Amino acid sequence: MSITEATSNSVEDSNTHTKNHLNLVKLYLAIGILVYALMMIAGVALRAAQGASYLDMNPQLFYQIMTLHGAGMVGVTGLAGLAVNWYFLSRHVLLSTKIFLSALLLSLIAVAMIIGSILIGKFAAGWTFLYPLPAKSLGIWSIASAVTFAAGLLVLGVAFLLVYLDMAIAISKKYGNLTRGLGLHMLFGRAPVDTSHPTTVVASSMVIIVNVAGIAVGAVVLIMTIANLISPAIAPDALLMKHLIYFFGHVFINASIYSAITAVYEILPKYTRRPWTVSKPFLAAWFAATFMVMAVYPHHLLMDFAMPPWAAIAGQIISYTSGIPVLVVTAFGGLTLVYRSGIRWDACSSLLVLGLFGWAAGVVPAVIDGMIRVNMVMHNTLWVPGHFHFYLILGMLPMVLGFAAYLTTNGEQGKSNKIPVYIYAAGGITLCMSFLVSGSLSIPRRFAVHQESWQWLGNVGAIAGTTVLVGTLLIALPILFRLPGATLSAAR
Amino acid sequence: MQTTVLSISLLGMLLVTAAFVFAIRNSKQRNDDYGAVSAKAYGIRRWWMITVCAVGIVATVATLTPFPLTASTGDNPRIIKAVSGQWYWQLEDTTATVGEPIQYHVSTVDVNHGFAIYNPNDRIIAQTQAMPGYINKLNVTFTEPGKHLVRCLEYCGLAHHSMIVEIQVSEAN
């Protein structure tokens, strides 16, 4: 073979490799958008059922749909965040398309198991499968369906772990190890801050560290749940199980948001024509977030008085401090970038800034609910979905859709319509406020039947949720239409 | 309490909104000297960091003293056992008197439940979890007479929403 032929083959391999990366991300996005839309319909149906004006749903079906909505949204949020993160990380390190594809296939198997257990097996213990409820339904669902649900989540976790392992190896190969990927040698060592160190590598290293721990703990609690389902004599401590479940759940959903933020770090500088580089405060924020995302989960257990007071106090304090990196570094950094930048506002830039806003503003109701005194009157009211819908509808999903808009316009600015973003944002804010106001009125979360005085808020939520769905479709349809023509390279 | 919480949250979110509106409204005209823009921003950020930390310290001290979960409602509270199960409450006594220190000993015979007391205005005044294998002790001193409701606030299956019991609170003699 001549040198020319070898070079030609190499370029061809590289092009195929790049194309495969991009096609996989497109596949993740297309499936993700579809699942988001379906789960939004489920969410609207739940609020409409609580409103009792537009829809009548029996409690058994309500709790099944509630379980589906929760599991579906958490799963798709994880996958969408992963796709964004993987796309940008593959610009800096060599990632395996085979592993990424395997993870998608495993996820689809998991989705089939989860949907089957809920719609056929009538499993309805909530996506948090709080032990020992999966085993004690009083005949509503079978043990087999509960096992299928838990096993489905386990398969989903394996899919994520595979990709994280590949990402961790790739970062370690290029940067030495994950702590160097996180930039700790620049934060604590004598090494000067290297502004060319990619922000995406810092974020990815953090996500890998926290979410491998989160998913590993999730696997432990799922296996313990399955063991209890198969053999009730194996009865773990309920408080321990609660710790494991909330550690897993909290870390997993947070890691998804931290994954999607890579879209803001990578794309917003292109729009503002200003650099967003690593600095000591940036690295310190991500280092702190690594610990705080893992340590903050006890704020879910503030009403479990068997917990020692120090744990509850720590839960409150870490809940507050975990908002600081978001408010002081990421959101502030984003606004500094936008201020007097001459940015062109289209769907992509609007969505990314909306995502930053949702993440930052969502900190407020979250940290307030993390205060023990407040939690005593707000815990398990609709305030809780109010705060996490703020993060997810106004924070995480706009980042994903902003990324998709960027990808499908091939990075060309001013090519996407920003009007649907206003519709989406108006619906999202109204929906979140309907939850928060409901919480302030002590309306419980996860109630299939609402008393008459609460129902108007359910109807407001249903209308607002429909607006979010319409906004999503108006944003997503052009994206899906253009997706096959997207050519922006994913790999290096 | 709940109205205050909502008001403070709205105020905080409005402040965040104001910062975003300010940056977006001033985004169209470009200043090419980003060094100057970011130097000014870092100066503001330092004060923003100090403010956020100061608010956090004040809020932490103010809301944790006395420690809310163990703050006693009296030296010798009357103990009332509250047992939960799918889907019922079994309270040793469903009556109480205004000003009387009570300690509910909340437990469950099956899955997790939530023991939340609603006042006659339908607002939560106190709550705890009912967890398998544990007894959670909830101190309550009722401040107003009338029908109070206990609702389950931890999802526990098909009839979770109808797991309600009444507590009748009477005026002190």
XYZ file of C-alpha atoms in Angstrom:
665
model
C 0.000 0.000 0.000
C 1.331 3.415 -0.905
C 1.550 6.281 1.563
C -1.163 8.117 -0.370
C -3.495 5.127 -0.133
C -2.813 4.725 3.572
C -3.513 8.403 4.222
C -6.675 8.220 2.163
C -7.887 5.164 4.114
C -7.075 6.885 7.375
C -9.092 9.963 6.443
C -11.955 7.740 5.303
C -11.864 5.817 8.605
C -11.816 9.049 10.497
C -14.780 10.393 8.511
C -16.763 7.196 9.093
C -15.855 7.352 12.735
C -17.042 10.957 12.978
C -20.222 10.179 11.075
C -21.004 7.274 13.384
C -20.583 9.532 16.404
C -22.964 12.093 14.965
C -25.541 9.529 13.836
C -25.659 8.004 17.289
C -26.195 11.373 18.943
C -28.978 12.061 16.414
C -30.582 8.743 17.332
C -30.404 9.545 21.050
C -31.931 12.969 20.418
C -34.758 11.691 18.220
C -35.727 8.999 20.714
C -35.271 11.421 23.597
C -37.562 14.072 22.109
C -40.224 11.463 21.345
C -40.121 10.065 24.885
C -40.179 13.565 26.376
C -43.331 14.380 24.399
C -45.048 11.137 25.433
C -44.140 11.617 29.086
C -45.406 15.213 28.919
C -48.766 13.886 27.722
C -48.741 11.537 30.731
C -47.914 14.470 33.040
C -50.706 16.616 31.597
C -53.122 13.704 32.101
C -52.105 13.449 35.774
C -52.709 17.156 36.433
C -55.972 17.017 34.454
C -57.113 14.039 36.549
C -56.358 16.037 39.704
C -58.283 18.982 38.249
C -61.260 16.641 37.628
C -62.755 18.917 34.955
C -61.195 17.640 31.748
C -60.380 14.052 32.613
C -61.667 11.296 34.823
C -59.089 8.687 35.767
C -59.438 5.892 38.298
C -56.809 5.895 41.084
C -55.240 2.619 39.991
C -54.530 3.951 36.501
C -53.448 7.312 37.960
C -50.740 5.712 40.083
C -49.601 3.554 37.165
C -49.285 6.641 34.947
C -47.570 8.490 37.814
C -44.985 5.700 38.035
C -44.543 5.729 34.258
C -44.184 9.513 34.133
C -41.557 9.497 36.885
C -39.500 6.579 35.582
C -39.838 7.765 31.978
C -38.830 11.356 32.697
C -35.883 10.390 34.892
C -34.705 7.829 32.332
C -35.017 10.101 29.308
C -33.443 13.015 31.182
C -30.491 10.767 31.983
C -30.158 9.626 28.368
C -30.566 13.123 26.903
C -28.000 14.571 29.308
C -25.657 11.730 28.478
C -26.037 12.357 24.729
C -25.152 16.052 25.083
C -22.195 15.258 27.312
C -20.958 12.424 25.071
C -21.181 14.599 21.959
C -19.016 17.353 23.388
C -16.631 15.046 25.227
C -16.017 13.142 21.976
C -14.550 16.374 20.602
C -11.766 16.125 23.160
C -11.202 12.389 23.712
C -11.746 9.207 21.736
C -15.028 7.546 22.725
C -16.386 4.199 21.560
C -19.443 4.312 19.311
C -20.018 0.597 19.905
C -20.379 1.133 23.633
C -22.627 4.141 23.106
C -24.846 2.136 20.756
C -24.889 -0.827 23.159
C -26.002 1.515 25.925
C -28.887 2.726 23.772
C -29.964 -0.819 22.954
C -29.758 -1.823 26.622
C -31.780 1.270 27.514
C -34.488 0.285 25.044
C -34.652 -3.185 26.609
C -34.905 -1.495 30.023
C -37.664 0.797 28.771
C -39.623 -2.201 27.448
C -39.281 -3.933 30.830
C -40.348 -0.823 32.754
C -43.319 -0.053 30.477
C -44.384 -3.708 30.488
C -44.269 -3.929 34.271
C -46.432 -0.802 34.575
C -48.958 -1.160 31.741
C -49.270 -4.961 31.716
C -48.179 -5.857 35.253
C -49.952 -2.814 36.799
C -46.874 -1.949 38.866
C -47.502 1.406 40.564
C -45.095 1.881 43.493
C -43.769 5.169 42.079
C -40.473 5.512 40.253
C -38.716 5.744 43.636
C -39.938 2.166 44.448
C -39.750 3.011 48.165
C -39.076 -0.205 50.067
C -41.103 -2.204 51.078
C -43.989 -0.902 48.928
C -42.987 -2.882 45.798
C -43.615 -6.091 47.739
C -46.783 -4.880 49.491
C -49.431 -3.757 47.035
C -52.319 -5.672 48.636
C -52.883 -7.548 45.400
C -52.818 -4.618 42.991
C -49.683 -5.738 41.162
C -47.765 -8.990 41.142
C -44.327 -9.733 42.530
C -43.249 -10.584 38.976
C -44.151 -7.099 37.732
C -42.262 -5.466 40.616
C -39.204 -7.615 39.868
C -39.447 -6.696 36.171
C -39.593 -2.984 37.026
C -36.587 -3.168 39.365
C -34.650 -5.304 36.882
C -35.479 -2.785 34.137
C -33.959 0.042 36.190
C -30.960 -2.184 36.857
C -30.417 -2.778 33.113
C -30.708 0.981 32.541
C -28.041 1.537 35.185
C -25.735 -0.970 33.472
C -26.178 0.932 30.201
C -25.060 4.170 31.840
C -22.160 2.493 33.636
C -20.818 1.134 30.355
C -20.668 4.603 28.842
C -19.195 6.146 31.989
C -16.505 3.490 32.054
C -15.603 4.294 28.455
C -15.616 8.025 29.201
C -13.459 7.533 32.319
C -10.905 5.464 30.393
C -10.777 7.998 27.572
C -10.278 10.942 29.959
C -7.648 9.014 31.939
C -5.772 8.132 28.751
C -5.541 11.736 27.661
C -5.317 13.627 30.945
C -3.843 11.042 33.340
C -6.828 10.374 35.600
C -10.232 11.775 36.541
C -8.877 14.169 39.154
C -6.682 15.742 36.494
C -9.714 15.808 34.202
C -11.463 17.687 37.004
C -8.482 20.043 37.062
C -7.471 19.439 40.663
C -3.773 19.688 39.767
C -4.459 23.276 38.724
C -6.713 24.001 41.696
C -4.497 22.595 44.446
C -1.152 21.868 42.826
C 1.541 24.167 41.541
C 0.431 23.805 37.957
C -0.768 27.120 36.525
C -4.325 27.283 35.258
C -4.325 26.013 31.685
C -7.157 27.901 30.024
C -7.131 25.462 27.124
C -8.266 22.655 29.468
C -11.819 21.979 28.199
C -14.713 22.903 30.474
C -16.508 19.828 29.127
C -13.738 17.565 30.439
C -14.098 19.132 33.893
C -17.871 18.657 33.846
C -17.602 15.119 32.467
C -15.097 14.086 35.135
C -17.424 15.345 37.848
C -20.435 13.592 36.307
C -18.546 10.310 36.018
C -17.372 10.416 39.649
C -20.768 11.205 41.146
C -22.944 9.157 38.850
C -20.882 5.983 38.967
C -21.308 6.201 42.748
C -25.013 6.995 42.347
C -25.718 4.177 39.930
C -23.640 1.688 41.953
C -25.701 2.520 45.035
C -28.824 2.266 42.880
C -27.760 -1.204 41.778
C -27.262 -2.249 45.400
C -30.708 -1.067 46.472
C -32.371 -2.549 43.387
C -30.765 -5.937 44.023
C -31.832 -5.744 47.682
C -35.364 -4.868 46.537
C -35.432 -7.808 44.129
C -34.090 -10.129 46.856
C -36.872 -8.954 49.173
C -39.476 -9.460 46.442
C -38.317 -13.009 45.748
C -37.705 -13.934 49.370
C -39.613 -11.736 51.878
C -37.479 -13.206 54.687
C -34.710 -10.986 53.350
C -35.986 -7.784 54.920
C -33.409 -4.979 54.933
C -33.662 -2.002 57.265
C -36.192 0.503 55.902
C -34.103 3.558 56.839
C -31.022 2.126 55.139
C -33.066 1.437 51.998
C -34.403 4.982 52.050
C -30.861 6.345 52.271
C -29.762 4.235 49.308
C -32.807 5.098 47.180
C -32.524 8.844 47.727
C -28.772 8.877 47.251
C -29.249 7.095 43.927
C -32.223 9.192 42.816
C -30.787 12.545 43.834
C -27.338 11.948 42.376
C -28.683 10.487 39.129
C -31.031 13.339 38.290
C -28.480 15.985 39.332
C -25.786 14.344 37.222
C -28.139 14.585 34.238
C -28.406 18.351 34.667
C -24.648 18.711 35.169
C -24.173 16.682 31.954
C -26.414 18.973 29.919
C -24.637 22.120 31.103
C -21.806 21.193 28.724
C -24.069 22.477 25.927
C -24.072 25.919 27.537
C -20.301 25.892 28.077
C -19.614 24.873 24.490
C -22.256 26.754 22.479
C -22.865 30.034 24.332
C -19.255 31.213 23.718
C -19.850 30.759 19.965
C -22.927 32.989 20.131
C -21.292 35.630 22.302
C -17.885 35.351 20.583
C -16.307 35.319 24.021
C -14.365 32.534 25.708
C -15.706 30.487 28.615
C -12.529 28.982 29.969
C -11.526 27.247 33.170
C -10.337 29.410 36.044
C -9.690 28.765 39.732
C -13.264 29.721 40.775
C -14.614 27.516 37.965
C -12.538 24.532 39.078
C -13.342 25.166 42.738
C -17.056 25.266 41.916
C -16.936 21.922 40.118
C -14.784 20.360 42.828
C -17.259 21.529 45.484
C -20.216 20.363 43.396
C -18.675 16.885 43.162
C -18.933 16.470 46.919
C -22.110 18.398 47.489
C -24.164 16.512 44.896
C -23.289 13.311 46.743
C -23.680 14.721 50.260
C -26.914 16.662 49.924
C -29.407 13.788 49.700
C -30.224 13.698 53.490
C -32.504 16.673 52.862
C -34.922 14.025 51.555
C -34.937 12.431 55.017
C -35.558 15.467 57.188
C -38.908 14.075 58.330
C -37.370 10.765 59.386
C -36.799 11.586 63.011
C -34.807 8.395 63.532
C -31.983 10.211 61.775
C -29.452 11.855 64.097
C -29.881 15.657 64.336
C -26.392 16.286 62.910
C -27.405 14.537 59.671
C -30.494 16.709 59.310
C -28.469 19.861 60.055
C -25.814 18.788 57.545
C -28.602 18.114 55.020
C -29.924 21.659 55.449
C -26.512 23.325 55.248
C -25.280 21.327 52.238
C -28.609 21.871 50.523
C -27.946 25.614 50.744
C -24.263 25.513 49.837
C -24.892 23.284 46.824
C -26.761 26.182 45.235
C -23.763 28.505 45.523
C -21.679 27.154 42.596
C -24.748 27.382 40.352
C -25.678 30.916 41.390
C -22.224 32.408 41.823
C -20.178 30.673 39.134
C -22.227 29.077 36.346
C -25.229 31.415 36.096
C -23.105 34.491 36.803
C -20.488 33.365 34.273
C -23.190 32.868 31.649
C -24.670 36.315 32.237
C -21.223 37.924 32.072
C -20.747 36.253 28.724
C -24.110 37.506 27.431
C -23.845 41.103 28.763
C -22.975 43.515 25.926
C -21.925 40.649 23.701
C -24.036 41.461 20.642
C -25.472 37.950 20.883
C -27.893 36.860 18.197
C -31.106 35.608 19.777
C -32.569 32.556 18.100
C -34.107 29.333 19.443
C -30.711 27.893 20.326
C -29.301 30.848 22.284
C -32.697 31.569 23.901
C -33.045 27.982 25.071
C -29.528 27.839 26.482
C -30.014 31.049 28.470
C -33.470 29.848 29.559
C -31.766 26.673 30.775
C -29.312 28.704 32.832
C -32.190 30.752 34.239
C -34.244 27.676 35.182
C -31.292 26.102 36.898
C -30.436 29.254 38.842
C -33.991 30.264 39.778
C -34.848 26.659 40.666
C -32.204 26.805 43.377
C -34.420 29.154 45.418
C -37.451 26.913 46.133
C -35.089 23.947 46.460
C -32.869 25.373 49.175
C -35.858 26.813 51.007
C -37.503 23.375 51.107
C -34.177 21.989 52.330
C -34.613 23.936 55.581
C -35.899 21.668 58.334
C -38.397 24.216 59.628
C -39.870 24.681 56.152
C -39.701 20.989 55.327
C -41.980 20.276 58.306
C -44.837 21.966 56.452
C -43.762 21.475 52.817
C -42.382 17.927 52.682
C -44.272 15.751 50.206
C -46.575 18.562 49.177
C -46.696 19.731 45.566
C -43.912 22.184 46.457
C -41.473 19.333 45.832
C -42.486 18.663 42.199
C -42.617 22.459 41.883
C -38.918 22.747 42.568
C -37.779 19.808 40.460
C -39.994 20.718 37.521
C -38.334 24.133 37.685
C -34.935 22.468 37.290
C -36.074 20.042 34.617
C -38.590 21.966 32.461
C -36.901 25.353 32.704
C -33.308 24.157 33.227
C -32.345 20.776 31.870
C -34.701 20.307 28.885
C -34.045 23.769 27.364
C -30.319 22.960 27.437
C -30.977 19.709 25.544
C -33.323 21.381 23.048
C -30.868 24.269 22.637
C -28.166 21.748 21.826
C -30.467 19.988 19.343
C -31.291 23.325 17.696
C -27.559 24.086 17.406
C -26.855 20.682 15.910
C -29.671 20.791 13.382
C -28.849 24.281 12.143
C -25.249 23.096 11.779
C -24.167 25.832 14.137
C -25.540 28.559 11.889
C -26.943 31.373 13.985
C -30.327 33.017 13.456
C -31.724 29.983 11.650
C -34.137 28.824 14.328
C -37.353 30.505 15.426
C -37.360 31.783 19.001
C -41.147 32.374 19.302
C -41.853 28.733 20.348
C -39.325 29.236 23.150
C -41.535 32.001 24.593
C -44.560 29.678 24.480
C -42.531 26.924 26.126
C -41.182 29.241 28.832
C -44.600 30.754 29.585
C -46.113 27.278 29.963
C -43.190 26.057 32.044
C -43.222 28.983 34.463
C -47.012 28.737 34.900
C -46.808 24.982 35.497
C -44.051 25.354 38.081
C -45.910 28.160 39.825
C -49.079 26.029 39.911
C -47.052 23.410 41.788
C -45.393 25.892 44.158
C -48.667 27.654 44.987
C -50.258 24.226 45.538
C -47.450 23.369 47.934
C -47.968 26.606 49.848
C -51.631 25.572 50.203
C -50.461 22.218 51.669
C -51.803 20.195 48.743
C -50.132 16.775 48.917
C -48.122 15.377 46.046
C -48.964 11.976 44.589
C -52.718 12.161 45.302
C -54.956 10.604 42.645
C -58.013 12.408 43.972
C -58.029 16.094 44.909
C -60.680 17.719 47.048
C -62.782 20.388 45.364
C -60.880 23.370 46.801
C -57.627 22.102 45.261
C -58.914 21.190 41.813
C -58.538 24.582 40.108
C -54.789 24.336 40.497
C -54.813 20.922 38.837
C -56.635 22.467 35.899
C -54.158 25.363 35.733
C -51.369 22.770 35.744
C -53.012 20.763 32.957
C -53.421 23.841 30.742
C -49.873 25.016 31.499
C -48.528 21.497 30.853
C -50.337 21.442 27.506
C -48.710 24.781 26.667
C -45.301 23.286 27.497
C -46.107 20.333 25.236
C -47.158 22.647 22.382
C -44.001 24.726 22.861
C -41.874 21.588 22.907
C -43.445 20.301 19.693
C -43.033 23.664 17.960
C -39.357 23.662 18.952
C -38.819 19.960 18.324
C -40.584 19.409 15.008
C -38.162 21.573 12.969
C -35.338 19.871 14.851
C -36.605 16.385 13.968
C -37.194 17.497 10.374
C -33.642 18.810 10.041
C -31.959 16.101 12.078
C -31.012 13.879 9.112
C -29.210 16.815 7.510
C -27.131 17.710 10.549
C -23.449 17.458 9.735
C -21.623 19.101 12.618
C -18.837 16.797 13.638
C -19.251 15.078 16.966
C -15.838 13.486 17.197
C -12.444 15.211 17.118
C -45.701 30.008 57.611
C -46.458 28.699 54.119
C -47.339 32.155 52.809
C -44.034 33.493 54.135
C -42.153 30.645 52.462
C -43.892 31.314 49.138
C -43.235 35.067 49.416
C -39.514 34.619 50.169
C -39.192 32.121 47.313
C -40.915 34.457 44.877
C -38.669 37.309 45.991
C -35.553 35.197 45.490
C -36.699 34.002 42.063
C -37.571 37.573 41.080
C -34.041 38.672 41.994
C -32.601 35.950 39.764
C -35.052 36.957 37.027
C -34.021 40.608 37.370
C -30.346 39.676 36.876
C -31.198 37.729 33.708
C -33.475 40.482 32.365
C -30.712 43.042 32.982
C -28.102 40.989 31.111
C -30.464 40.149 28.233
C -31.681 43.741 27.840
C -28.057 44.843 27.621
C -26.964 42.077 25.288
C -27.462 43.644 21.864
C -24.765 46.332 21.797
C -21.378 44.711 21.789
C -18.490 45.761 23.970
C -15.388 44.284 22.388
C -13.300 44.843 25.488
C -14.341 41.628 27.238
C -11.409 41.979 29.628
C -12.971 45.129 31.065
C -16.455 43.556 31.169
C -15.237 40.439 32.979
C -13.017 42.430 35.391
C -16.052 44.460 36.431
C -18.158 41.296 36.672
C -15.577 39.595 38.915
C -15.759 42.564 41.272
C -19.544 42.252 41.448
C -19.257 38.490 41.817
C -17.071 38.874 44.898
C -19.839 40.870 46.623
C -22.490 38.496 45.308
C -20.567 35.569 46.856
C -20.250 37.402 50.179
C -23.983 38.218 50.120
C -25.015 34.645 49.336
C -22.778 33.316 52.143
C -23.995 35.934 54.632
C -27.653 35.182 53.835
C -26.880 31.480 54.247
C -25.260 31.931 57.653
C -28.073 34.134 58.974
C -30.780 31.814 57.585
C -29.058 28.723 58.981
C -28.696 30.145 62.492
C -32.192 31.641 62.484
C -33.924 28.469 61.336
C -31.951 25.956 63.397
C -32.151 27.606 66.825
C -33.847 26.036 68.629
C -33.424 22.801 66.694
C -36.890 22.311 65.159
C -37.126 18.525 65.347
C -36.405 18.130 69.040
C -37.831 21.400 70.332
C -39.983 20.142 73.174
C -43.524 21.347 73.556
C -43.404 20.798 77.322
C -41.742 18.764 80.015
C -44.319 16.019 80.237
C -46.181 15.741 76.951
C -49.139 13.384 76.704
C -48.117 10.437 74.566
C -50.549 9.263 71.884
C -49.722 6.239 69.759
C -50.496 6.624 66.059
C -50.297 3.391 64.108
C -50.601 3.342 60.326
C -51.295 0.626 57.802
C -52.570 0.283 54.249
C -54.820 2.311 54.249
C -55.874 3.448 57.714
C -54.788 5.391 60.797
C -55.293 4.020 64.292
C -54.880 6.788 66.856
C -54.985 5.956 70.554
C -56.905 9.171 71.105
C -58.427 11.401 68.463
C -59.056 14.326 70.774
C -56.758 17.052 72.097
C -56.933 20.379 73.868
C -55.516 23.727 72.799
C -52.194 24.384 74.569
C -51.753 20.773 75.660
C -48.286 19.355 74.868
C -48.710 16.125 72.938
C -46.170 13.697 71.582
C -47.423 11.404 68.819
C -45.548 8.118 68.590
C -45.920 7.341 64.911
C -45.364 3.843 63.554
C -46.429 1.561 60.709
C -47.356 -2.086 60.376
C -46.484 -2.376 56.686
C -45.017 0.243 54.333
C -43.851 3.868 54.731
C -46.590 6.392 55.425
C -46.535 10.117 56.194
C -48.270 11.535 59.293
C -49.232 15.116 58.463
C -51.562 17.176 60.648
C -53.734 19.770 58.887
C -55.342 22.617 60.867
C -58.961 23.733 60.335
C -57.740 26.060 57.561
C -56.372 23.000 55.759
C -52.691 23.917 56.224
C -50.060 21.505 57.499
C -48.847 22.373 60.994
C -46.541 19.393 61.611
C -45.527 16.098 60.079
C -43.271 13.089 60.344
C -42.754 9.812 58.530
C -44.073 6.442 59.647
C -41.336 3.988 58.815
C -41.218 0.189 59.187
C -39.209 -0.768 62.279
C -39.080 2.765 63.719
C -41.183 4.967 65.976
C -40.961 8.668 65.143
C -41.912 11.024 67.965
C -43.683 14.184 66.851
C -44.217 17.022 69.338
C -47.355 19.045 68.751
C -49.144 21.733 70.758
C -52.377 22.687 69.049
C -52.959 26.420 68.951
C -56.513 26.524 67.641
C -59.657 24.514 68.307
C -61.622 22.634 65.676
C -61.413 19.719 63.310
C -57.875 18.796 62.347
C -57.125 16.127 59.769
C -54.276 13.671 59.535
C -53.423 12.832 55.935
C -50.913 10.298 54.658
C -48.142 12.183 52.876
C -45.953 9.287 51.776
C -47.246 7.421 48.741
C -48.340 3.998 49.969
C -50.440 2.425 47.220
C -53.921 2.406 45.739
C -55.909 4.196 48.481
C -53.095 6.473 49.666
C -55.161 9.603 49.062
C -58.050 8.421 51.225
C -55.952 7.567 54.293
C -57.386 10.278 56.549
C -58.374 10.508 60.221
C -59.862 13.382 62.240
C -58.494 14.910 65.439
C -60.968 17.035 67.361
C -59.233 19.835 69.245
C -61.220 21.581 71.963
C -60.666 24.854 73.809
C -58.819 24.644 77.120
C -61.017 25.013 80.198
